[in-house]
Coordinates of C-alpha atoms and ligand atoms in Angstrom, one line a residue:
M938 CA 18.4 -87.6 38.6
K939 CA 19.3 -85.5 41.6
K940 CA 19.6 -86.8 44.6
H941 CA 18.0 -83.6 46.1
N942 CA 15.0 -83.6 43.6
Q943 CA 14.5 -87.4 44.7
K944 CA 13.7 -86.4 48.1
E945 CA 11.9 -83.5 47.3
I946 CA 10.2 -85.7 45.1
D947 CA 8.9 -88.4 47.7
R948 CA 8.2 -86.4 50.3
R949 CA 5.2 -84.4 48.3
R950 CA 1.4 -85.6 48.5
T951 CA -0.7 -83.9 46.4
F952 CA -4.6 -84.7 46.5
G953 CA -8.2 -83.2 46.5
I954 CA -11.4 -84.0 48.4
I955 CA -14.2 -85.3 46.9
S956 CA -17.5 -85.0 49.0
H957 CA -21.2 -83.8 48.3
P958 CA -21.9 -80.3 50.1
D959 CA -22.4 -80.4 53.4
A960 CA -20.6 -83.7 53.8
G961 CA -18.0 -81.5 55.6
K962 CA -14.9 -80.9 53.1
T963 CA -14.7 -77.4 54.7
T964 CA -14.5 -78.6 58.1
L965 CA -12.0 -81.5 57.1
T966 CA -10.1 -79.0 55.1
E967 CA -9.7 -76.5 58.5
K968 CA -8.5 -79.0 60.6
L969 CA -6.0 -80.8 58.4
L970 CA -4.7 -77.3 57.8
L971 CA -4.3 -77.0 61.5
F972 CA -2.3 -80.2 61.7
G973 CA 0.2 -78.3 59.3
G974 CA 0.5 -75.4 61.3
A975 CA -1.5 -72.9 58.9
I976 CA -3.8 -71.9 61.4
Q977 CA -4.9 -68.8 60.0
M978 CA -6.0 -70.4 56.8
A979 CA -8.5 -72.3 59.0
G980 CA -10.7 -68.6 59.4
A981 CA -10.1 -68.0 55.8
V982 CA -11.6 -71.2 54.6
K983 CA -14.7 -70.9 56.6
A984 CA -15.3 -67.5 55.5
R985 CA -14.8 -67.8 51.9
K986 CA -17.6 -70.2 52.1
A987 CA -19.7 -68.2 54.5
S988 CA -19.4 -65.4 51.7
R989 CA -20.4 -67.8 49.0
H990 CA -23.5 -69.0 51.1
A991 CA -24.6 -65.6 51.7
T992 CA -24.6 -64.4 48.0
S993 CA -25.4 -66.2 44.5
D994 CA -24.2 -63.3 42.9
W995 CA -20.9 -64.2 41.7
M996 CA -19.5 -60.5 40.9
S997 CA -19.3 -60.2 44.7
V998 CA -18.1 -63.4 45.6
E999 CA -15.3 -62.7 42.8
Q1000 CA -14.3 -59.3 45.1
E1001 CA -13.3 -61.9 47.9
R1002 CA -10.8 -62.9 45.1
G1003 CA -7.5 -62.6 47.0
I1004 CA -8.9 -65.2 49.3
S1005 CA -10.2 -67.5 46.3
V1006 CA -7.4 -67.3 44.2
T1007 CA -5.6 -68.3 47.3
S1008 CA -7.2 -71.5 48.8
S1009 CA -7.1 -72.9 45.4
V1010 CA -4.3 -74.8 46.1
M1011 CA -3.4 -74.9 50.3
K1012 CA 0.3 -76.2 50.8
F1013 CA 0.9 -77.2 54.4
N1014 CA 3.4 -79.0 56.2
Y1015 CA 2.8 -82.3 58.2
R1016 CA 5.8 -84.5 59.6
D1017 CA 8.3 -85.1 56.9
F1018 CA 5.6 -84.4 54.1
D1019 CA 5.1 -81.3 51.7
I1020 CA 1.4 -81.8 51.5
N1021 CA -0.8 -79.7 48.2
L1022 CA -4.3 -80.3 49.3
L1023 CA -6.2 -78.6 45.7
D1024 CA -9.9 -77.3 46.0
T1025 CA -12.4 -78.7 44.4
P1026 CA -15.4 -76.1 44.5
G1027 CA -18.5 -77.5 45.6
H1028 CA -21.8 -75.9 46.1
Q1029 CA -23.4 -72.9 43.3
D1030 CA -19.6 -73.1 42.2
F1031 CA -19.4 -77.0 41.6
S1032 CA -17.9 -76.5 37.7
E1033 CA -15.7 -78.2 34.8
D1034 CA -12.8 -77.2 36.9
T1035 CA -14.1 -79.1 39.7
Y1036 CA -13.1 -82.2 37.5
R1037 CA -10.3 -80.6 36.1
V1038 CA -8.5 -80.3 39.3
L1039 CA -8.7 -84.1 39.9
T1040 CA -6.7 -84.6 36.7
A1041 CA -4.0 -82.9 38.1
V1042 CA -3.7 -84.8 41.9
D1043 CA -2.0 -87.9 42.6
S1044 CA -4.7 -89.1 44.8
A1045 CA -8.1 -88.1 46.6
V1046 CA -10.1 -88.2 50.0
M1047 CA -13.4 -89.0 49.5
V1048 CA -15.8 -87.6 52.5
I1049 CA -19.3 -89.3 53.0
D1050 CA -21.8 -88.0 55.4
N1051 CA -22.4 -90.8 57.6
A1052 CA -26.5 -90.2 57.5
K1053 CA -26.5 -89.9 54.1
G1054 CA -24.3 -92.4 52.6
V1055 CA -23.3 -91.9 48.8
E1056 CA -24.5 -88.8 47.3
T1057 CA -24.7 -87.2 43.6
Q1058 CA -21.6 -84.8 43.4
T1059 CA -19.5 -88.0 44.8
R1060 CA -20.7 -90.0 42.6
K1061 CA -19.8 -87.9 39.4
L1062 CA -16.3 -87.2 40.8
M1063 CA -15.7 -90.9 41.5
E1064 CA -16.2 -91.2 37.9
V1065 CA -13.5 -88.9 37.1
C1066 CA -11.1 -90.4 39.1
R1067 CA -11.8 -93.5 37.8
M1068 CA -10.3 -92.3 34.5
R1069 CA -7.0 -92.6 35.9
N1070 CA -7.3 -94.7 38.7
T1071 CA -7.1 -92.0 40.8
P1072 CA -6.2 -94.1 44.4
I1073 CA -9.0 -93.0 47.0
L1074 CA -9.3 -93.1 50.5
T1075 CA -12.5 -92.7 52.7
F1076 CA -13.2 -90.9 55.4
I1077 CA -17.4 -90.8 57.4
N1078 CA -17.8 -88.0 59.0
K1079 CA -20.3 -86.7 61.3
L1080 CA -20.1 -90.2 63.5
D1081 CA -21.3 -87.7 66.7
R1082 CA -24.8 -88.0 65.0
E1083 CA -27.3 -90.4 64.4
G1084 CA -26.8 -92.1 60.7
L1085 CA -27.0 -95.5 58.3
D1086 CA -25.6 -98.8 60.4
P1087 CA -21.5 -98.4 59.3
L1088 CA -21.9 -101.6 57.1
D1089 CA -24.7 -100.3 55.3
I1090 CA -22.4 -97.1 54.3
L1091 CA -19.4 -99.5 53.6
A1092 CA -22.0 -101.6 51.4
D1093 CA -23.5 -98.4 49.9
I1094 CA -20.1 -97.4 49.0
E1095 CA -19.2 -100.5 47.2
E1096 CA -22.3 -101.1 45.4
T1097 CA -22.7 -97.5 44.2
L1098 CA -19.2 -96.6 43.5
Q1099 CA -18.0 -100.7 42.6
I1100 CA -14.7 -100.0 45.1
E1101 CA -13.9 -102.4 47.5
C1102 CA -13.9 -101.0 51.4
A1103 CA -11.0 -101.7 53.7
P1104 CA -12.0 -100.3 57.2
L1105 CA -8.6 -99.2 59.1
S1106 CA -11.1 -98.1 61.5
W1107 CA -14.2 -98.8 63.4
P1108 CA -16.8 -96.5 65.2
I1109 CA -17.8 -97.4 68.5
G1110 CA -21.6 -96.4 68.6
M1111 CA -22.4 -93.4 67.1
G1112 CA -24.9 -90.1 68.1
K1113 CA -25.0 -89.8 71.7
R1114 CA -23.7 -93.4 72.4
F1115 CA -20.6 -92.2 70.2
K1116 CA -17.6 -93.5 72.3
G1117 CA -14.5 -93.2 69.9
T1118 CA -13.5 -95.4 67.3
Y1119 CA -11.2 -98.7 67.5
N1120 CA -7.8 -98.7 65.0
L1121 CA -7.8 -102.3 63.5
Y1122 CA -4.4 -101.9 62.3
R1123 CA -2.6 -99.9 65.6
K1124 CA -4.8 -102.2 67.7
E1125 CA -5.2 -98.5 69.6
L1126 CA -8.7 -97.3 71.2
N1127 CA -9.3 -93.9 70.5
L1128 CA -12.0 -92.1 72.9
F1129 CA -14.2 -89.4 71.6
A1130 CA -14.9 -86.5 73.6
A1131 CA -17.7 -83.7 72.2
G1132 CA -16.2 -80.3 71.6
A1133 CA -12.7 -81.3 72.5
D1134 CA -10.6 -79.6 69.5
R1135 CA -7.4 -81.4 70.4
V1136 CA -4.4 -81.0 67.8
Q1137 CA -2.2 -83.7 69.9
D1138 CA -4.7 -87.0 70.3
E1139 CA -3.2 -89.9 72.1
G1140 CA -4.8 -93.5 71.6
V1141 CA -5.1 -96.1 74.4
T1142 CA -3.5 -99.3 73.0
I1143 CA -5.8 -102.1 73.6
R1144 CA -4.0 -105.4 71.9
D1145 CA -6.4 -107.8 73.4
L1146 CA -9.8 -106.7 72.8
S1147 CA -10.5 -109.3 75.8
D1148 CA -8.8 -106.6 77.9
P1149 CA -11.0 -105.7 80.7
R1150 CA -10.1 -102.3 80.3
L1151 CA -12.3 -102.0 77.3
D1152 CA -15.3 -102.9 80.2
E1153 CA -14.3 -100.4 82.1
L1154 CA -13.5 -97.8 79.4
L1155 CA -16.5 -98.7 77.2
G1156 CA -19.1 -100.0 79.8
I1157 CA -21.6 -102.1 78.0
Q1158 CA -20.8 -101.2 74.7
A1159 CA -17.4 -103.2 74.8
D1160 CA -19.1 -106.3 73.9
D1161 CA -20.8 -104.1 71.0
L1162 CA -17.1 -103.6 69.9
R1163 CA -16.0 -107.2 70.5
A1164 CA -18.3 -108.5 68.3
D1165 CA -18.3 -106.2 65.5
V1166 CA -14.5 -106.7 64.9
E1167 CA -15.3 -110.7 65.1
L1168 CA -17.5 -109.9 62.3
L1169 CA -15.0 -107.7 60.3
E1170 CA -12.4 -110.3 60.6
G1171 CA -14.4 -112.8 58.8
A1172 CA -16.1 -110.8 56.7
A1173 CA -14.3 -107.1 55.7
N1174 CA -11.6 -106.9 53.2
P1175 CA -7.9 -106.3 54.9
F1176 CA -6.1 -103.5 53.7
D1177 CA -3.8 -104.3 50.1
L1178 CA -1.8 -101.3 49.5
E1179 CA -1.4 -102.3 45.7
E1180 CA -5.3 -102.3 45.4
Y1181 CA -5.8 -99.2 46.6
L1182 CA -2.7 -97.7 44.6
K1183 CA -4.6 -99.0 42.0
G1184 CA -8.1 -97.6 42.5
N1185 CA -9.5 -101.1 43.5
Q1186 CA -9.8 -100.4 47.2
T1187 CA -10.2 -97.5 49.3
P1188 CA -9.4 -97.6 53.2
V1189 CA -12.0 -96.2 55.3
F1190 CA -12.0 -94.0 58.5
F1191 CA -14.4 -92.8 61.0
G1192 CA -14.6 -89.6 62.3
S1193 CA -16.3 -86.2 63.3
A1194 CA -14.4 -83.1 61.5
V1195 CA -16.0 -80.7 63.3
N1196 CA -14.7 -82.1 66.8
N1197 CA -11.4 -82.7 65.0
F1198 CA -12.0 -86.5 65.6
G1199 CA -10.3 -89.1 63.9
V1200 CA -8.6 -86.2 61.7
R1201 CA -4.9 -87.3 62.6
E1202 CA -5.7 -90.6 62.3
M1203 CA -6.8 -90.2 58.7
L1204 CA -3.9 -87.8 57.9
D1205 CA -0.9 -90.3 59.4
A1206 CA -2.4 -93.0 57.7
F1207 CA -3.1 -90.8 54.2
V1208 CA 1.0 -89.4 54.3
E1209 CA 2.3 -93.2 54.6
V1210 CA -0.1 -94.5 52.1
A1211 CA -0.9 -92.1 49.6
P1212 CA 1.4 -92.0 46.5
A1213 CA 4.1 -89.3 45.9
P1214 CA 4.2 -87.8 42.4
A1215 CA 3.8 -90.5 39.8
P1216 CA 5.0 -90.9 36.1
R1217 CA 2.3 -89.1 33.6
A1218 CA 1.1 -90.3 30.1
T1219 CA 1.8 -88.0 27.2
E1220 CA 1.2 -88.2 23.7
T1221 CA 4.5 -89.8 22.9
R1222 CA 5.8 -91.2 25.8
E1223 CA 5.4 -91.5 29.9
V1224 CA 7.1 -89.0 31.8
S1225 CA 8.8 -89.7 34.7
P1226 CA 8.9 -86.7 37.6
Y1227 CA 12.6 -87.8 38.3
E1228 CA 13.4 -86.7 35.4
D1229 CA 15.6 -83.7 34.8
A1230 CA 14.2 -81.8 32.8
F1231 CA 11.3 -79.6 33.7
S1232 CA 7.7 -80.1 32.5
G1233 CA 3.9 -79.4 33.6
F1234 CA 0.6 -79.4 32.2
V1235 CA -2.2 -76.3 32.7
F1236 CA -5.7 -77.9 34.4
K1237 CA -7.1 -74.8 35.0
I1238 CA -7.3 -70.7 34.2
Q1239 CA -9.4 -68.6 36.5
A1240 CA -9.9 -65.0 35.2
N1241 CA -9.3 -62.1 37.4
M1242 CA -12.7 -60.3 37.5
D1243 CA -11.0 -57.1 38.6
P1244 CA -11.1 -54.6 35.5
A1245 CA -8.1 -53.0 36.5
H1246 CA -6.4 -56.6 36.4
R1247 CA -7.5 -58.5 33.2
D1248 CA -5.2 -61.0 33.7
R1249 CA -5.8 -64.6 34.1
I1250 CA -4.1 -67.1 36.2
A1251 CA -2.9 -70.0 34.7
F1252 CA -2.6 -73.5 37.2
L1253 CA 0.3 -75.6 36.1
R1254 CA 0.9 -79.0 37.9
I1255 CA 4.8 -79.8 37.4
C1256 CA 5.6 -83.4 36.5
S1257 CA 9.0 -83.5 36.2
G1258 CA 12.3 -82.0 36.9
K1259 CA 12.6 -78.5 38.9
F1260 CA 11.1 -75.3 38.6
T1261 CA 13.1 -72.4 39.2
R1262 CA 12.2 -68.1 39.1
G1263 CA 12.8 -67.2 35.6
M1264 CA 13.9 -70.3 33.9
K1265 CA 12.9 -70.5 30.4
V1266 CA 10.2 -72.9 28.8
R1267 CA 8.6 -73.7 26.0
H1268 CA 5.0 -73.6 25.3
H1269 CA 4.5 -76.1 22.8
R1270 CA 1.2 -75.2 21.3
I1271 CA 2.1 -71.8 20.4
G1272 CA 5.8 -72.5 19.7
K1273 CA 7.3 -70.0 22.1
D1274 CA 9.8 -70.0 24.7
I1275 CA 8.6 -68.1 27.9
S1276 CA 10.5 -66.9 31.0
L1277 CA 8.7 -68.1 34.1
A1278 CA 9.9 -65.0 36.1
N1279 CA 6.5 -64.5 38.4
A1280 CA 5.1 -67.2 38.7
T1281 CA 3.2 -67.6 42.2
I1282 CA 3.1 -70.9 43.9
F1283 CA -0.1 -71.2 46.3
M1284 CA 0.6 -71.2 50.4
A1285 CA -1.7 -71.8 52.8
Q1286 CA -1.5 -68.7 54.2
D1287 CA -1.1 -66.3 50.9
R1288 CA 0.5 -66.2 47.7
A1289 CA 4.1 -66.0 47.1
N1290 CA 6.7 -65.5 44.6
V1291 CA 8.0 -68.8 44.0
E1292 CA 11.9 -69.4 44.1
E1293 CA 11.5 -73.3 43.7
A1294 CA 9.1 -76.1 43.3
Y1295 CA 8.9 -79.6 42.4
P1296 CA 6.5 -82.3 40.8
G1297 CA 3.4 -82.4 42.4
D1298 CA 3.5 -78.3 43.2
I1299 CA 1.3 -76.1 41.6
I1300 CA 2.5 -72.5 40.4
G1301 CA 0.2 -70.1 38.8
L1302 CA 1.2 -68.3 35.6
H1303 CA 0.0 -65.0 34.8
N1304 CA -1.3 -64.5 31.4
H1305 CA -3.2 -62.8 28.8
G1306 CA -5.4 -65.5 27.2
T1307 CA -2.4 -67.1 25.1
I1308 CA -2.7 -70.3 28.1
K1309 CA -5.5 -72.7 27.4
V1310 CA -6.5 -75.8 29.1
G1311 CA -4.0 -78.4 28.9
D1312 CA -1.1 -76.7 27.3
T1313 CA 1.9 -78.5 28.1
F1314 CA 5.2 -76.3 29.0
T1315 CA 8.6 -78.4 29.1
E1316 CA 12.2 -77.2 29.0
K1317 CA 13.2 -78.6 25.1
E1318 CA 11.3 -81.9 24.5
P1319 CA 8.2 -81.4 22.6
L1320 CA 5.4 -83.3 24.5
K1321 CA 1.8 -83.2 25.3
F1322 CA 0.5 -84.4 28.3
T1323 CA -3.0 -86.5 28.1
G1324 CA -5.9 -87.0 30.9
I1325 CA -6.6 -83.7 30.9
P1326 CA -10.1 -84.0 29.2
S1327 CA -13.3 -81.7 28.4
F1328 CA -16.4 -83.2 30.7
A1329 CA -19.5 -83.5 28.8
P1330 CA -21.8 -80.8 30.3
D1331 CA -25.2 -81.6 32.2
H1332 CA -26.3 -78.2 31.9
F1333 CA -27.4 -76.2 28.8
R1334 CA -28.6 -72.9 27.7
R1335 CA -29.5 -71.2 24.3
V1336 CA -27.6 -67.5 24.1
R1337 CA -29.6 -64.9 22.4
L1338 CA -28.2 -61.5 21.4
K1339 CA -29.9 -58.6 22.4
N1340 CA -28.4 -56.7 19.7
P1341 CA -27.6 -58.7 16.1
L1342 CA -24.7 -56.0 15.5
K1343 CA -22.6 -57.8 18.0
A1344 CA -22.6 -61.0 16.5
K1345 CA -18.8 -60.8 15.6
Q1346 CA -17.9 -60.1 19.4
L1347 CA -20.2 -62.5 20.8
Q1348 CA -18.6 -65.2 18.5
K1349 CA -15.2 -63.9 19.7
G1350 CA -15.9 -63.9 23.4
L1351 CA -17.1 -67.6 23.2
V1352 CA -14.6 -68.9 21.3
Q1353 CA -12.1 -67.3 24.2
L1354 CA -14.0 -68.1 26.9
S1355 CA -14.4 -71.7 25.6
E1356 CA -10.7 -71.8 25.3
E1357 CA -10.1 -71.5 28.3
G1358 CA -12.2 -73.6 29.7
A1359 CA -14.8 -71.2 31.5
V1360 CA -17.6 -72.9 29.3
Q1361 CA -18.3 -75.4 26.1
V1362 CA -19.6 -73.8 23.0
F1363 CA -21.7 -75.8 20.8
R1364 CA -23.3 -74.8 17.3
P1365 CA -26.0 -77.2 16.2
L1366 CA -25.8 -78.8 12.4
F1367 CA -29.3 -76.7 12.0
G1368 CA -29.5 -73.2 12.9
S1369 CA -27.5 -70.2 13.6
D1370 CA -27.6 -69.9 17.2
Y1371 CA -24.9 -71.1 20.1
I1372 CA -25.6 -73.5 22.7
L1373 CA -23.5 -73.5 25.9
G1374 CA -22.5 -76.5 28.0
A1375 CA -21.7 -76.5 31.7
V1376 CA -20.8 -78.9 34.3
G1377 CA -22.4 -76.4 36.9
V1378 CA -24.8 -73.5 36.6
L1379 CA -22.6 -70.7 37.9
Q1380 CA -20.7 -71.2 34.6
F1381 CA -23.3 -69.5 32.9
D1382 CA -23.8 -66.3 35.1
V1383 CA -20.2 -66.1 35.1
T1384 CA -20.4 -66.4 31.0
M1385 CA -23.0 -63.5 31.0
A1386 CA -21.1 -61.2 33.1
R1387 CA -17.5 -62.0 31.3
L1388 CA -19.4 -61.2 27.5
K1389 CA -20.5 -58.2 28.8
D1390 CA -17.7 -57.0 30.5
E1391 CA -14.8 -58.3 28.4
Y1392 CA -16.3 -58.1 25.1
G1393 CA -19.0 -55.5 25.4
V1394 CA -21.8 -58.2 24.1
D1395 CA -25.4 -58.2 26.0
A1396 CA -27.2 -61.6 25.9
T1397 CA -29.6 -63.2 27.3
Y1398 CA -30.1 -67.0 28.1
E1399 CA -32.8 -69.3 27.1
G1400 CA -33.5 -72.7 28.6
I1401 CA -33.2 -75.4 26.0
D1402 CA -34.3 -79.2 26.7
Y1403 CA -30.9 -81.0 26.7
A1404 CA -29.7 -82.7 29.9
T1405 CA -26.5 -84.4 28.7
A1406 CA -23.9 -84.5 26.1
R1407 CA -21.7 -86.9 24.4
W1408 CA -18.8 -86.7 21.9
V1409 CA -19.4 -89.2 19.0
E1410 CA -16.8 -91.4 17.2
C1411 CA -17.4 -94.5 14.5
D1412 CA -14.1 -95.4 12.8
D1413 CA -16.8 -96.3 9.6
R1414 CA -17.0 -93.3 7.7
A1415 CA -20.5 -94.4 6.2
K1416 CA -21.9 -95.5 9.4
L1417 CA -21.2 -92.1 11.2
E1418 CA -22.6 -90.0 7.7
E1419 CA -25.8 -92.4 8.4
F1420 CA -25.6 -91.5 11.9
E1421 CA -25.1 -87.9 11.1
K1422 CA -28.4 -88.2 8.8
R1423 CA -30.7 -89.5 10.9
N1424 CA -29.7 -87.3 14.2
Q1425 CA -29.1 -83.8 12.6
G1426 CA -31.9 -82.5 14.9
N1427 CA -29.4 -83.6 18.0
L1428 CA -26.0 -82.8 16.8
A1429 CA -24.1 -79.6 17.1
L1430 CA -20.2 -79.4 16.7
D1431 CA -18.4 -78.1 19.8
A1432 CA -15.5 -75.1 19.6
E1433 CA -12.9 -77.4 18.1
E1434 CA -15.3 -78.8 15.8
N1435 CA -15.7 -82.3 16.9
L1436 CA -19.0 -83.9 16.2
T1437 CA -21.6 -83.8 19.7
Y1438 CA -24.9 -85.6 20.4
L1439 CA -27.1 -83.4 22.7
A1440 CA -29.9 -85.7 24.4
S1441 CA -32.8 -84.5 26.0
S1442 CA -32.4 -87.3 28.7
E1443 CA -29.8 -90.3 29.9
W1444 CA -32.5 -92.5 29.0
R1445 CA -32.7 -91.1 25.6
L1446 CA -29.1 -91.2 25.1
N1447 CA -28.8 -94.8 25.9
H1448 CA -31.8 -95.4 22.9
V1449 CA -29.9 -94.0 20.8
A1450 CA -26.4 -95.8 22.0
E1451 CA -28.5 -98.8 22.0
Q1452 CA -29.4 -98.3 17.9
W1453 CA -26.1 -97.2 16.8
P1454 CA -23.9 -100.0 18.2
D1455 CA -20.7 -98.9 16.1
I1456 CA -21.2 -95.4 17.4
R1457 CA -18.7 -94.6 20.2
F1458 CA -20.3 -91.9 22.5
L1459 CA -17.9 -90.4 24.6
K1460 CA -18.2 -88.4 28.0
A1461 CA -14.7 -86.9 28.1
R1462 CA -12.5 -85.7 25.2
E1463 CA -9.0 -84.9 25.2
H1464 CA -8.5 -81.1 24.2
A1465 CA -6.7 -80.6 20.9
Ligands
G4P748 P1 -19.0 -78.7 53.0 O1 -17.6 -78.0 52.6 O2 -18.7 -80.4 52.7 O3 -19.7 -78.5 52.2 O4 -19.4 -78.7 54.5 P2 -19.0 -78.2 55.8 O5 -17.5 -78.6 56.5 O6 -19.0 -76.8 55.6 O7 -20.2 -78.9 56.7 C1 -21.1 -78.6 56.6 C2 -22.4 -78.8 58.0 O8 -21.8 -80.2 58.4 C3 -21.8 -77.7 58.8 O9 -22.6 -77.5 59.5 C4 -20.4 -78.0 60.0 O10 -20.7 -77.6 60.8 C5 -20.9 -79.5 59.9 N1 -20.2 -80.4 60.2 C6 -19.0 -80.9 59.7 N2 -18.4 -81.9 60.5 C7 -19.4 -82.4 61.4 C8 -18.8 -83.3 62.1 O11 -18.3 -84.6 62.3 N3 -20.5 -83.8 63.3 C9 -21.2 -83.0 63.0 N4 -22.5 -83.1 63.9 N5 -21.8 -81.5 62.2 C10 -20.8 -81.3 61.3 P3 -23.4 -76.0 59.1 O12 -24.5 -75.8 60.4 O13 -24.1 -75.5 57.9 O14 -22.1 -74.9 59.4 P4 -22.0 -74.3 60.9 O15 -22.9 -73.5 61.5 O16 -22.1 -74.9 61.8 O17 -20.7 -73.7 60.4

């Protein structure tokens, strides 16, 4: 392995932020980019979000495409580290892409609103992180506002998300009485001043909490801090790097993103403890990032809605070797060599043509429909990366064609859009309708707009009484046939002909699963 590559790989940190809308992901992203010197982008992140809020019309949102594609991956440097922050779309554009992005990261930062605790979207994203035991660092936000007791938030995280918390900083009061945080491992006091947008943040070192300077600085709240720290020393888990890297423990920081407070403290810890690119599983063997030969997989495809540019961008995560512009790689699913001549790297400020890139980096490949989510590219060796599954949808619609003569186009459109990962398509065992499934409802609007635009198909949706789906498998053929016979009304085939059970509620699903203990009900499924 080339020495130069190792240095480049070890300084890379590729992560995503998991949070519920409004917890402060956009604000935190802006502050992180600010530290990374990508200041221009800081405004753009906000602007992009504002445009999303202002309209639910996806097409006009897409006119902002320049920004929207660029900010899918934000690259910035901090200290000696080269950081890739992958956007996890939230709000209306919460979709399967949000989940897929998490298959391409090495770690995640979880943002929690201190007044709300753990919320639904965070819980769902955490389930995806669990699949690969992704290490998670937690930032509890909005301490400048009244919220829940910090100990209650930690208990909520531990209970709801089944992950141990190890506080590395501790808040001193909150809301109007918020005085700052005490860094438990550096033994350093960080004093809060509202509105200060400081990029440089020097703490006051206080090794011994009985130091009278603490009383001078915090007044009567000094004793509260002393009591809290004493309590934590007895009750809280000490930080354990191994446990964090295994996804069993999350280090916790407190702060206020909008005031840029606690962000640098969190970022400093993040670059030090978060993992560099790790080995990745393929169907045949594990691939180390330090191997010389290039390899990578596609985790997301974004279509260009501009009719003049019908190309799509496939987002590829590099897993090993080094990418250099113009290199030839093998597209294994279709068995063809292609030249990566005009790959794009995503920089915070702009998209730029990339000359070289390393494991952990994301490159964008232009394509006209030949690339699917889950595709593997390597220099020679036939490999197929695993761990880039489809995720069981939570929303369903029945498709009604306005003009029956367009049935062929509809089929073609739906097959292609499902291959691209824009939506999931199911054919019920009974009946000839298509049922679409999605993780976020915006995916339906996008599908409808693209069916019309790209395939000339006019269709409408009807609501349908399903709330969740599971792929079903069973080693015993006879049992599976019996299950099929008894549950025909709820079974469908997905685009790759896999049997899927569609349920009207989680409760119903659990009930059926209890009745059929030999059947496996899978929430995620690998692409063929
Ligand atoms: P999101 O991307 O997770 O959806 O959240 P975003 O950063 O947009 O933050 C949601 C709201 O919370 C915003 O207010 C933002 O200003 C506010 N916020 C973020 N961090 C903090 C914090 O540390 N303290 C307080 N008090 N508020 C915070 P908004 O009113 O929706 O938007 P804006 O008009 O303030 O931009």
